[in-house]
Coordinates of C-alpha atoms in Angstrom, one line a residue:
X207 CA 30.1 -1.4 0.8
X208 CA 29.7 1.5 -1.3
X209 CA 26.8 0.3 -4.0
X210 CA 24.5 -0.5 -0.5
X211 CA 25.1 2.8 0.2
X212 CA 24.7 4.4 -3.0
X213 CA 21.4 2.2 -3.4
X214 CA 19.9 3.7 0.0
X215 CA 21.2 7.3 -1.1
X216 CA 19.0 6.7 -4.1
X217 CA 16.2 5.1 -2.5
X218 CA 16.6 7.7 -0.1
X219 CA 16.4 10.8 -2.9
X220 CA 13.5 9.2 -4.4
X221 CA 11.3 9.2 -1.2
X222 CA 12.0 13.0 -0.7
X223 CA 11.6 13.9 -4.1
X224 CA 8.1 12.2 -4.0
X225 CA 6.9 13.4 -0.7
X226 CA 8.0 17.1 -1.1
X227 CA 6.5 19.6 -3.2
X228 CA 9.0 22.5 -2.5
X229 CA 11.7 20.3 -3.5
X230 CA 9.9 19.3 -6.6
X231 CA 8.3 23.3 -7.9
X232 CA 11.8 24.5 -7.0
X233 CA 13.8 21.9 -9.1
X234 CA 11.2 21.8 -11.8
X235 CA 11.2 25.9 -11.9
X236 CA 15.4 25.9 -11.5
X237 CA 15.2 23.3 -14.4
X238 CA 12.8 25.3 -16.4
X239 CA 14.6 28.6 -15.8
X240 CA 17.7 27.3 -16.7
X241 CA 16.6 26.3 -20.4
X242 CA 14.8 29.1 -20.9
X243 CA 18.2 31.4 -20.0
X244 CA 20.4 28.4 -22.1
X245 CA 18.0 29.7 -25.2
X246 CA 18.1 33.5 -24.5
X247 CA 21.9 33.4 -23.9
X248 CA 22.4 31.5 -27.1
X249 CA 20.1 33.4 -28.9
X250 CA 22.1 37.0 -27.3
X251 CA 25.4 35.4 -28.0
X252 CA 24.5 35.0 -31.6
X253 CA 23.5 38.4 -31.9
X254 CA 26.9 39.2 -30.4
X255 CA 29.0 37.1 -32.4
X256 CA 27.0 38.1 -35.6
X257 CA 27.5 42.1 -34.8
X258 CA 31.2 41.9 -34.1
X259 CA 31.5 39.9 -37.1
X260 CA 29.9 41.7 -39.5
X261 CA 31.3 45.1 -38.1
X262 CA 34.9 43.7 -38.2
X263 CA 34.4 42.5 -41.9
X264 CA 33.4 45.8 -43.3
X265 CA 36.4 47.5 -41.6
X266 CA 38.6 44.5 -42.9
X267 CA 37.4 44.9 -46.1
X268 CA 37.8 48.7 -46.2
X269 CA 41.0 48.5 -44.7
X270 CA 42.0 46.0 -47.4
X271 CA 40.2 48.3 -50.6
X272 CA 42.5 51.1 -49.4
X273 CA 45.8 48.7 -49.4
X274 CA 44.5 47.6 -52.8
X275 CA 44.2 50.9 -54.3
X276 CA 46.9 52.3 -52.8
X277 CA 49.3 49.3 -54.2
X278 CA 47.5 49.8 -57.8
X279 CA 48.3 53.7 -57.3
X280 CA 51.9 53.0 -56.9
X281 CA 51.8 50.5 -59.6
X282 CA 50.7 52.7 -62.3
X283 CA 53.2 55.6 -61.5
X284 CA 56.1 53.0 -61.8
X285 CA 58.5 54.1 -65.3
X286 CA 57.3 51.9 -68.0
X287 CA 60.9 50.8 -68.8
X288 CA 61.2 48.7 -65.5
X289 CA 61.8 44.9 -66.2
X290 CA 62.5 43.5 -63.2
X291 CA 59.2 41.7 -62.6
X292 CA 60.8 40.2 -59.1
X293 CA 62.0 43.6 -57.6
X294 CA 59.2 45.2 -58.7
X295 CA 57.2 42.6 -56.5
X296 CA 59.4 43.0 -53.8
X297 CA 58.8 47.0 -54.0
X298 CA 55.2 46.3 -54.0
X299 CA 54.8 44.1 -51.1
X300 CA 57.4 45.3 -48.5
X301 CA 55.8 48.6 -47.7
X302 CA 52.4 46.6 -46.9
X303 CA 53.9 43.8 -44.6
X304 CA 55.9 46.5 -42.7
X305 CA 52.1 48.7 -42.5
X306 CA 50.8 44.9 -41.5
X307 CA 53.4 44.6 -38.7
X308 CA 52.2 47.9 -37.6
X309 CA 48.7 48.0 -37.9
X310 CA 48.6 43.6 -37.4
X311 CA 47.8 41.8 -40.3
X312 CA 49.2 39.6 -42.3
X313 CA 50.2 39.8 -46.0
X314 CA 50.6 37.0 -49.1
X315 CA 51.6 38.2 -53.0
X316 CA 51.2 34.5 -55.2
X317 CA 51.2 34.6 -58.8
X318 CA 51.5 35.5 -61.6
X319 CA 47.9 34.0 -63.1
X320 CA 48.8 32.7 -66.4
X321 CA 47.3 30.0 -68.8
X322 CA 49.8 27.7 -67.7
X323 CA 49.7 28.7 -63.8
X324 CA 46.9 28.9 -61.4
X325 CA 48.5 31.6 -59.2
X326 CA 48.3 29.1 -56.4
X327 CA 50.8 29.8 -53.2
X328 CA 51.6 26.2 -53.6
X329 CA 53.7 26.6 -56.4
X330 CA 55.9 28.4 -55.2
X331 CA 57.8 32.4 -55.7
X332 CA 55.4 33.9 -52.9
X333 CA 55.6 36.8 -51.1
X334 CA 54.3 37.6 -47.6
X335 CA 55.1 38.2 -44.0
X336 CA 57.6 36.8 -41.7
X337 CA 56.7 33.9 -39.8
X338 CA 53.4 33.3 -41.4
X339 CA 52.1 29.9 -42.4
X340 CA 51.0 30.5 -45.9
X341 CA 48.6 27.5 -45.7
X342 CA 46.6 29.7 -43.6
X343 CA 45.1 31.3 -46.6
X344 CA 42.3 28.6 -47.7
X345 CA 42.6 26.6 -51.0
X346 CA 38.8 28.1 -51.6
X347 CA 39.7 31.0 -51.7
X348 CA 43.0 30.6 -54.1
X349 CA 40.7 28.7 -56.7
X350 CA 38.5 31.7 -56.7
X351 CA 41.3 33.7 -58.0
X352 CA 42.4 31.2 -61.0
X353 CA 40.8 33.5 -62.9
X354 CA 42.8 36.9 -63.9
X355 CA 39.3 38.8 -63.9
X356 CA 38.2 37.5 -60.4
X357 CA 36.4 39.9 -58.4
X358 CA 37.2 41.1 -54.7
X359 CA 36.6 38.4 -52.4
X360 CA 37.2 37.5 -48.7
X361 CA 36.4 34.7 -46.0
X362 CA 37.1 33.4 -42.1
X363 CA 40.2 31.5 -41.8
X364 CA 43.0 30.6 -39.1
X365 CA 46.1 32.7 -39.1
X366 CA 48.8 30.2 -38.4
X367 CA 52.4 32.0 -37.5
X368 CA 55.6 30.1 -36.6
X369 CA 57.3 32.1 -33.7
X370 CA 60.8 31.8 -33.4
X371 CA 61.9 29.4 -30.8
X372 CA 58.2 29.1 -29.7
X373 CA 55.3 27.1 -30.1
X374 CA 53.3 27.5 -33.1
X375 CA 50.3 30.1 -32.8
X376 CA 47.0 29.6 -34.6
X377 CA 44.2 32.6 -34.3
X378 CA 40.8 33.0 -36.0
X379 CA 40.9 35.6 -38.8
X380 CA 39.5 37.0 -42.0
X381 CA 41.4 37.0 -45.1
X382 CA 40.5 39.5 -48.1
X383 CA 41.9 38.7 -51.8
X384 CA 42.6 41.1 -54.9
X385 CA 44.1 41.0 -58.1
X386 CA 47.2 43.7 -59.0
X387 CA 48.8 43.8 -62.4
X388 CA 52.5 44.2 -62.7
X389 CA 53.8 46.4 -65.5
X390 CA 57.1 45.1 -65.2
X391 CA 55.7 41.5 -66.6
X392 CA 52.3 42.3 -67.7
X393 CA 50.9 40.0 -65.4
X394 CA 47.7 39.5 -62.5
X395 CA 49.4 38.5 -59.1
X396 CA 46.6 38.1 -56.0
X397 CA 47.3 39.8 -53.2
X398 CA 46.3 38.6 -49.7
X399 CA 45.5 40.4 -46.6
X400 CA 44.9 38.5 -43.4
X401 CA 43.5 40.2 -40.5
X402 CA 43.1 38.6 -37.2
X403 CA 40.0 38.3 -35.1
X404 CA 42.1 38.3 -31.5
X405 CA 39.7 41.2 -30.3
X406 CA 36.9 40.0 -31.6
X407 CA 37.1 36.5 -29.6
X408 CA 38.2 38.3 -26.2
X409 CA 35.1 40.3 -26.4
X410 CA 32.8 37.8 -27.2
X411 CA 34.8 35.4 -24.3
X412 CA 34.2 38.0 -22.3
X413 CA 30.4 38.9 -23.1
X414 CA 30.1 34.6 -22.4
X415 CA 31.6 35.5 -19.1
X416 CA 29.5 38.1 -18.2
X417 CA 26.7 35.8 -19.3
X418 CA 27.3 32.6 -17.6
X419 CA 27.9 34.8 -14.3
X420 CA 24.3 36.4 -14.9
X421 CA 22.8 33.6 -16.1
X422 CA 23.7 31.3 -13.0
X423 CA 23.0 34.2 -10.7
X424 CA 19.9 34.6 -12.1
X425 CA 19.1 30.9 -11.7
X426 CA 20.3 30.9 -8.1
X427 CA 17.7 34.2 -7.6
X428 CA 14.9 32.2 -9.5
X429 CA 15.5 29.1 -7.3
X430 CA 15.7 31.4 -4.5
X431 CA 12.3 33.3 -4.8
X432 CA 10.8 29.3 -5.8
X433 CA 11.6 28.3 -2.7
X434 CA 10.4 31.4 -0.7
X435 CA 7.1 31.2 -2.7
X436 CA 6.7 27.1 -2.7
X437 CA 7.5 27.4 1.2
X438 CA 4.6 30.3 1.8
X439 CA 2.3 27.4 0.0
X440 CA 3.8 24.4 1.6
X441 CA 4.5 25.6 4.9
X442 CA 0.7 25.6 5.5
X443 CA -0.2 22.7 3.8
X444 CA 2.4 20.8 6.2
X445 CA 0.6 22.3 9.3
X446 CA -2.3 21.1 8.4
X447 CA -1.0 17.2 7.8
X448 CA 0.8 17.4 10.9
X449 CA -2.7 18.3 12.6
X450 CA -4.6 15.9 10.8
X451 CA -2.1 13.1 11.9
X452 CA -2.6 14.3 15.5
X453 CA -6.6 14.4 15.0
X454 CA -5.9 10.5 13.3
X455 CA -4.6 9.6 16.9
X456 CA -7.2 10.9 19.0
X457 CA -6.0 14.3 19.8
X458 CA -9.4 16.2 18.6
X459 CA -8.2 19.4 20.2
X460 CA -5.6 20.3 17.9
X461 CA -6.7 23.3 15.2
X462 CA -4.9 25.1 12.7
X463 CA -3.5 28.6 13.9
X464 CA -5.4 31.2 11.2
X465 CA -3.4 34.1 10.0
X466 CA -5.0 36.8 7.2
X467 CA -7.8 36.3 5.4
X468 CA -6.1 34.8 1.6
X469 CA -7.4 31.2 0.7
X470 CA -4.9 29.3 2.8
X471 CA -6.2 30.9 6.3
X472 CA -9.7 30.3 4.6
X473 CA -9.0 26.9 3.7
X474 CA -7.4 26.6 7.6
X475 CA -10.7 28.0 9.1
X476 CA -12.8 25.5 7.2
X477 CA -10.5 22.8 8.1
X478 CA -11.1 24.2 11.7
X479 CA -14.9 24.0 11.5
X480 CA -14.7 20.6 10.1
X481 CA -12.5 19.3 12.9
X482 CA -14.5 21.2 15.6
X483 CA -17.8 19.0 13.8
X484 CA -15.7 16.0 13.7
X485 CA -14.7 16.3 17.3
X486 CA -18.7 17.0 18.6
X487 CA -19.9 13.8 16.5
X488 CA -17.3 11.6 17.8
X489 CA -18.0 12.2 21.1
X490 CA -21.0 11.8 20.6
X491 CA -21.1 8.3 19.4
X492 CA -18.7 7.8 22.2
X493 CA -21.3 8.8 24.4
X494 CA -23.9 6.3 22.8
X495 CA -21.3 3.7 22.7
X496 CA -20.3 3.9 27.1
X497 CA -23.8 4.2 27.4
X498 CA -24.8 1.5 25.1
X499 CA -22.1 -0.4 26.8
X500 CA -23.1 0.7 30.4
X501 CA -26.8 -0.5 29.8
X502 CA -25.3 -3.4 28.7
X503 CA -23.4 -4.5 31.0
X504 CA -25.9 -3.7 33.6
X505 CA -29.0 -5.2 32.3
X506 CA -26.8 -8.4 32.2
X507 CA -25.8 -8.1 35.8
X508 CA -29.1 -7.0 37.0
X509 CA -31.1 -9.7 35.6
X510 CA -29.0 -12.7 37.2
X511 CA -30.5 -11.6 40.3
X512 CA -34.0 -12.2 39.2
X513 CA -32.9 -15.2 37.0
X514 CA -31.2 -16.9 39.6
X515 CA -34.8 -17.0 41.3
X516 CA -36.2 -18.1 38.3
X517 CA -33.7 -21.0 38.3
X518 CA -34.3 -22.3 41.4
X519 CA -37.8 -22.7 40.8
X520 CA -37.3 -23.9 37.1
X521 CA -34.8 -27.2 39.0
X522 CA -37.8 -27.5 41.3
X523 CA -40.4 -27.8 38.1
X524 CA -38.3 -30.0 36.1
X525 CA -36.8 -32.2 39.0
X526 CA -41.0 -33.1 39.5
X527 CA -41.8 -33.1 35.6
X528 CA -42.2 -36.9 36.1
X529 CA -45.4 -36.1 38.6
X530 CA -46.9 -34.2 35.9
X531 CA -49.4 -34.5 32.8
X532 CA -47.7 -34.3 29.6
X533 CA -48.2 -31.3 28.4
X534 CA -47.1 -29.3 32.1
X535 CA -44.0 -31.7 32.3
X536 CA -42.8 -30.3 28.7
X537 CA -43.6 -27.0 29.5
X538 CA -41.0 -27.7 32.7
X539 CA -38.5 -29.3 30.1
X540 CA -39.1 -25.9 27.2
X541 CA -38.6 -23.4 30.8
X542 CA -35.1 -25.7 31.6
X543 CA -34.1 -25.5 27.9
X544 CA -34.7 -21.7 27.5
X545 CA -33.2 -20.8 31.0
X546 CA -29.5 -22.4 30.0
X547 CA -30.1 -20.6 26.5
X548 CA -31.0 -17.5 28.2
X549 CA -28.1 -17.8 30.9
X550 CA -25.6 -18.7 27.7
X551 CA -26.8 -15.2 26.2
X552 CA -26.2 -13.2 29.5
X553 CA -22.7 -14.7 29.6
X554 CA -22.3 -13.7 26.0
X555 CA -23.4 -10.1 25.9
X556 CA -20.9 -9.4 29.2
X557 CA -18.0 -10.6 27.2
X558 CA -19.4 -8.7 24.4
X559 CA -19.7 -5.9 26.8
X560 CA -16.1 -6.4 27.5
X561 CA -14.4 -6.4 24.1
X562 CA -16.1 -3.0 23.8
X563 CA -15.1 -1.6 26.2
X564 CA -11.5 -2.8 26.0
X565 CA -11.2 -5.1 28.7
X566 CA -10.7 -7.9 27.3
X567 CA -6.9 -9.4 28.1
X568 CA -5.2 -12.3 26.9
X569 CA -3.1 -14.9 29.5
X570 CA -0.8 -16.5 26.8
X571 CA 1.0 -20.2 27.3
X572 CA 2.1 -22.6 24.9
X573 CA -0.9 -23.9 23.4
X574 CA -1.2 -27.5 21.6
X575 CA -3.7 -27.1 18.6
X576 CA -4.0 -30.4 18.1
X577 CA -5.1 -31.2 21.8
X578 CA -7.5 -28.5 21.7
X579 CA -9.0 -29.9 18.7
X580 CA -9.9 -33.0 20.0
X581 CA -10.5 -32.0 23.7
X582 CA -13.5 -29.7 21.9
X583 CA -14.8 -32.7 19.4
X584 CA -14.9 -35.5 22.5
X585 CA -16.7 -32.6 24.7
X586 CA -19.0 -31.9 21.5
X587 CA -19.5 -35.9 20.8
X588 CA -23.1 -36.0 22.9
X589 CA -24.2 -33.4 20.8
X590 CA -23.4 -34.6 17.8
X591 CA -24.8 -38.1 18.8
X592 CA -28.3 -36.4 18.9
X593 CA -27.7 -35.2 15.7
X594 CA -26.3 -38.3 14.4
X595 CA -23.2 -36.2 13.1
X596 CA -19.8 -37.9 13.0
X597 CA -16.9 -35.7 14.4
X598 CA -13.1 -36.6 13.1
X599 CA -10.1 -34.8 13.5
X600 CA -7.1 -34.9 10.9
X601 CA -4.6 -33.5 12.3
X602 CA -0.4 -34.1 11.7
X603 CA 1.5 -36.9 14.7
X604 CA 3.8 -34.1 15.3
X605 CA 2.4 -30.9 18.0
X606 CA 1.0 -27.5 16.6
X607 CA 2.3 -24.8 18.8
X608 CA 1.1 -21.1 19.0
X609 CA 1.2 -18.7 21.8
X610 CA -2.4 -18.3 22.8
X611 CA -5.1 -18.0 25.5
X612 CA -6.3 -21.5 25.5
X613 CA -9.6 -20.7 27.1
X614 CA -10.5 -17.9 24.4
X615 CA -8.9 -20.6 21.7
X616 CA -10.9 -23.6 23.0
X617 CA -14.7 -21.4 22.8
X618 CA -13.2 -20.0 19.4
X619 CA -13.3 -23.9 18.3
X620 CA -16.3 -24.7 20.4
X621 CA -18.0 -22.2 18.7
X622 CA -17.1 -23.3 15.6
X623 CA -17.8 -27.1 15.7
X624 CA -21.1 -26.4 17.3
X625 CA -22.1 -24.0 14.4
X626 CA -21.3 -26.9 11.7
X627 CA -23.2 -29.4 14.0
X628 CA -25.9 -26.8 13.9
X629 CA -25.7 -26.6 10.2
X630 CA -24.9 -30.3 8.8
X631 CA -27.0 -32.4 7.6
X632 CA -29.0 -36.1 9.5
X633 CA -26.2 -38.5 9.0
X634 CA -23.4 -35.9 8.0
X635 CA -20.1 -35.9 8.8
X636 CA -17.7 -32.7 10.5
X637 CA -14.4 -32.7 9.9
X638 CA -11.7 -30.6 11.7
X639 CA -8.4 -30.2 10.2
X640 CA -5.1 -29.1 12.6
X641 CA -2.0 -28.1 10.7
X642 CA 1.7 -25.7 11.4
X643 CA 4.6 -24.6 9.8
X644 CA 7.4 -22.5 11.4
X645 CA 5.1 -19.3 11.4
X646 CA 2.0 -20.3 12.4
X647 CA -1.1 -22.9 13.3
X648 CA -4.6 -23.2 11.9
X649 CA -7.4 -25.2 12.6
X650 CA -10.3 -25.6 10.0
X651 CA -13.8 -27.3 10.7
X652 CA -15.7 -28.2 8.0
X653 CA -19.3 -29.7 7.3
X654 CA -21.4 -30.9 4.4
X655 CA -24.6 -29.1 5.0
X656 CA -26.7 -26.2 3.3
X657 CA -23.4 -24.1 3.0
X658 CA -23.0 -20.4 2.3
X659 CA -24.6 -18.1 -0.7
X660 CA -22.3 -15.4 -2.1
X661 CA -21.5 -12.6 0.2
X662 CA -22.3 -15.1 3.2
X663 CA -19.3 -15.4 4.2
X664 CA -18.5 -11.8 5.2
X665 CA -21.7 -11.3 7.3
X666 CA -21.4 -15.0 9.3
X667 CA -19.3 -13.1 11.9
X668 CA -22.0 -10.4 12.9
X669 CA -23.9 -10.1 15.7
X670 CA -26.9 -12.2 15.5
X671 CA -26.6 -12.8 11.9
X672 CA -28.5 -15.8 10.8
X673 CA -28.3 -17.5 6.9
X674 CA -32.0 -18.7 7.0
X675 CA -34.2 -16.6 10.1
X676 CA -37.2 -18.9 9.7
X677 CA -35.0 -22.0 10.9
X678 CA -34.5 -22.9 14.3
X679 CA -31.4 -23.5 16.3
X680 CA -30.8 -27.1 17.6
X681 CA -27.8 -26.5 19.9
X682 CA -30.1 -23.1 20.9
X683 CA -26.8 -21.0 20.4
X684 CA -27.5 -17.1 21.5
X685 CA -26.2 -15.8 17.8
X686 CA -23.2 -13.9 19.2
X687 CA -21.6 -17.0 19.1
X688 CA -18.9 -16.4 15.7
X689 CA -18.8 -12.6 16.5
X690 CA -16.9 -13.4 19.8
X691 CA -14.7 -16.0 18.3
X692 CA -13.9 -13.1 15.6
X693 CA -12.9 -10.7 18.4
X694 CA -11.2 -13.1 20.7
X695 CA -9.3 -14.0 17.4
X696 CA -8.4 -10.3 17.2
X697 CA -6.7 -10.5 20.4
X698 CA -4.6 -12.9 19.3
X699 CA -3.6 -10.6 16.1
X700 CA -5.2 -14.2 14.2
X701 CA -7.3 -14.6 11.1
X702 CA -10.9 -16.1 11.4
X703 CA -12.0 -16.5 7.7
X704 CA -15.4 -18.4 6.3
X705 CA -15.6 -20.4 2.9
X706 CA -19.1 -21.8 1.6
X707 CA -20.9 -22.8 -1.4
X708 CA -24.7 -23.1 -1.3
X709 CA -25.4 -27.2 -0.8
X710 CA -21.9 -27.6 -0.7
X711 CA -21.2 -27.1 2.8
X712 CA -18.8 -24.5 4.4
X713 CA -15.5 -24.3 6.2
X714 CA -14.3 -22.0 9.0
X715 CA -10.3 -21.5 9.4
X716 CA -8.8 -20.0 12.3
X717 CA -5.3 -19.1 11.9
X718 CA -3.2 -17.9 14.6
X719 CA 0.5 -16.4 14.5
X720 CA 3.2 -19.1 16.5
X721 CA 4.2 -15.5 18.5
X722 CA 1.8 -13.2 19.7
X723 CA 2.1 -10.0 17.6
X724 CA 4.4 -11.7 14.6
X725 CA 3.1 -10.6 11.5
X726 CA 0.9 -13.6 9.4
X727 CA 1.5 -13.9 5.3
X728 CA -0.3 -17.3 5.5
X729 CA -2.1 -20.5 6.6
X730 CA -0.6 -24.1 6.9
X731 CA -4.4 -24.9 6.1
X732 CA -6.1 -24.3 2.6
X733 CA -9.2 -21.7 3.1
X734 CA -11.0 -23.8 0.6
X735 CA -11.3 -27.3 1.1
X736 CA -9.7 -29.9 -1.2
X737 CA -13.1 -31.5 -1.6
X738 CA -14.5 -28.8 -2.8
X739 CA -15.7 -29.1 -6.7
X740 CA -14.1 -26.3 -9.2
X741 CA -12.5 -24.5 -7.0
X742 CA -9.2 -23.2 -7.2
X743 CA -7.5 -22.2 -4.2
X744 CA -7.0 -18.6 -3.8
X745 CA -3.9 -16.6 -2.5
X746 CA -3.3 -16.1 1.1
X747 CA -5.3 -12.9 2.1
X748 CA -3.6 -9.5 3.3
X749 CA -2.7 -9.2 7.5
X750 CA -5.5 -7.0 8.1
X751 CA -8.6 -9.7 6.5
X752 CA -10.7 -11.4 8.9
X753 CA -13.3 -12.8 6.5
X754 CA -13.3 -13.9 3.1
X755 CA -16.0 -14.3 0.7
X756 CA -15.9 -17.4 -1.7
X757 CA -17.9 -17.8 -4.6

């Protein structure tokens, strides 16, 4: 349960952090400011660290010179007769660690340095405080003083002390060696002072403190004043999406409110102007297109009047032709011939007239492909007698359902049988193929005849588009013929595509969704024929293609 709803959290972040701006220059500027305050803060603290330090060691290390000189002052005014190289030690070193316990460092006296000793604490007969680790002086610093001439030295180190009945305590510290000479023995004991650096590390834990709490204020301010800024910049630029989406759906009113006179209230005026442009043309074209429409419709209802006269007197002309000579009997047949093709192209441009304009509504039922098919190839059988073309259907034993208008689907099939009639070949064959799966039903007529050049087979479905103009029409279609089968198809949210290859032939598929508005991925029935030569069959085209060219 919770990895779904972690993987939608995610999904979720990434879509805002794509589609906003603000949240993207504020994250990107918090992100930035914080490593450029992460280097300035280490960079300070550095500084901080290295000042304390270097102040500490030279009052360490004068502090130590004094003890040093001090000891060596009270060693040369011991008497000359005093043997006792162990009391003498003792009188040397107590007076320090009591100042130590006083002023709070620690003290170590190892030795003597000898041929045959190193002086190392190690070995044993050391001196120093109470309750101090001696391994808290570091074995790098005892080798330096293996030598009985060594030199002043010091280091950092951690002063370990052993607390009575408590836990063990462990500080940083600096630890400064020297060599003193006993007279009682002759010989070079080193003498250790270890200072801690307790102060040192509360300041500079406090200076981090003080840091982090500027530094993450500082970032919150920064983040703050991005966010202020990116919102005066985004804030506009979301206005003027919003208004754009509402100009997208037909709201051409909507303007952008101006305010000032920087480059964003210039950028809204322009925007404005543009719109207001917009707005004028598209009404415009409106205004052509209702009366385009209008002229339209009522040129094709004005002139059935006058053709219906016409008519009457055409029946009249060719009911006598027989009484007639030859050449005025044909002239009655031509009138008959262009009267039906001229009655077919009134009934065409009102239902052309009606998609326009919007009217057009679909009556849906259950709708058998299959019968369709060959209820259209038996009505189209005379024709294709005259042409001696044969008409076969292939289509599956089982019924091909889709909800559909059957009267828009049966012309959308007419339409496209005729045209293959009207484009086969003498003695050709048409084939029309009827297939279904679960998500929808196609039909596919195909023909042998002069086919389709490239880039044919996107322009097949415009209005009076013809392949060859100098050829005439047989079946004396009107040429509006595939561009109301492409609209009617529309309706049914289908897909009405064309294949052809010059000399080749061509094949139209119409491919309807099983439920009106379902979404279609793809057709029971192969855009490019299986006949075809070469070809291989392309992938099923995007929901929004109608055509398709093939080449």
């Amino acid at each position: 349960m919770l990895r779904p709803r972690g993987r939608g959290a995610l999904r979720h972040g990434w879509t805002f952090w794509r589609r906003s701006i603000q949240a993207r220059v504020v994250v990107t500027t918090v992100l930035l400011s914080v490593v450029a305050v992460g280097v300035v803060g280490w960079f300070l603290l550095q500084q901080t660290r290295s000042g304390l330090l270097d102040h500490r060691v030279s009052l360490v290390t004068a502090e130590a010179a004094s003890e040093v000189q001090d000891a060596r002052t009270r060693l040369s005014a011991a008497s000359g007769i005093d043997v006792d190289a162990s009391g003498q030690r003792r009188d040397l070193v107590e007076p320090i660690i009591q100042r130590g316990l006083t002023r709070g460092f620690e003290v170590v006296l190892a030795g003597p340095v000898t041929g045959s000793s190193s002086g190392r604490i190690a070995d044993g007969g050391a001196e120093f405080s109470p309750s101090l680790d001696i391994t808290s002086v570091p074995t790098s610093l005892e080798r330096h003083f293996t030598d009985p001439q060594a030199s002043t030295a010091w280091t950092y180190t951690v002063i370990r002390n052993q607390q009575s009945g408590g836990a063990p305590s462990a500080v940083p510290g600096i630890v400064v060696g020297s060599q003193v000479e006993l007279p009682a023995d002759g010989q070079t004991y080193t003498l250790y002072l270890l200072f801690p650096l307790e102060d040192e590390q509360d300041t500079l834990h406090l200076v981090v403190r003080a840091m982090l709490a500027a530094a993450v204020l500082l970032v919150l301010l920064v983040g703050a004043v991005a966010w202020l800024v990116a919102r005066q910049v985004v804030t506009p630029i979301r206005m003027a999406r919003q208004v754009a989406e509402r100009l997208a759906a037909g709201h051409l009113q909507e303007r952008l409110r101006v305010t000032g006179e920087d480059d964003l209230a210039r950028l809204a005026l322009s925007f404005n102007q543009m719109a207001s442009v917009l707005q004028n043309q598209i009404r415009q074209l409106e205004d052509l297109s209702r009366v385009q429409r209008r002229f339209t419709a009522d040129v094709s209802h004005e002139l059935r009047t006058p053709l219906t006269t016409v008519r009457m007197a055409s029946d009249v002309l060719h009911d006598a032709r027989d009484s007639f000579d030859p050449a005025t009997g044909r002239a009655a047949e031509l009138l008959q011939s262009e009267l039906d093709r001229f009655e077919g192209l009134l009934v065409d441009l009102l239902e052309i007239s009606r998609f326009d304009a919007g009217a057009a509504v679909l009556e849906t039922d259950n709708v058998n492909l299959v019968d369709v098919a060959h209820r259209v190839v038996d009505a189209s059988r005379p024709l294709a007698d005259q042409r001696h073309v044969q008409l076969s259907v292939h289509a599956p034993a089982h019924p091909c359902l889709a909800e559909a208008d059957v009267r828009r689907v049966e012309r959308i099939v007419r339409n496209l049988v005729a045209n293959a009639i009207d484009h086969a070949g003498e003695s050709d064959h048409v084939d029309v193929y009827v297939g279904g799966d679960e998500h929808s039903a196609a039909i596919a007529v195909r023909d042998h005849g002069v086919g389709l050049a490239p880039g044919e087979a996107a322009m097949v479905f415009n209005r009076f588009w013809r392949a060859d103009p100098a050829r005439a029409r047989s079946t004396g279609g009107t040429g509006l013929g595939l561009s109301i089968s492409l609209e009617d198809t529309h309706l049914h949210g289908g897909w009405l595509q064309a294949w052809g290859r010059l000399g080749e032939g061509a094949q139209f598929r119409l491919t309807l969704p099983r439920r009106v508005g379902a979404p279609l991925r793809r057709s029971p029935i192969p855009l490019v024929p299986h006949d075809a030569p070469h070809e291989v069959t392309p992938p099923p085209p995007p929901p929004s293609a109608v055509s398709e060219v093939e080449e």
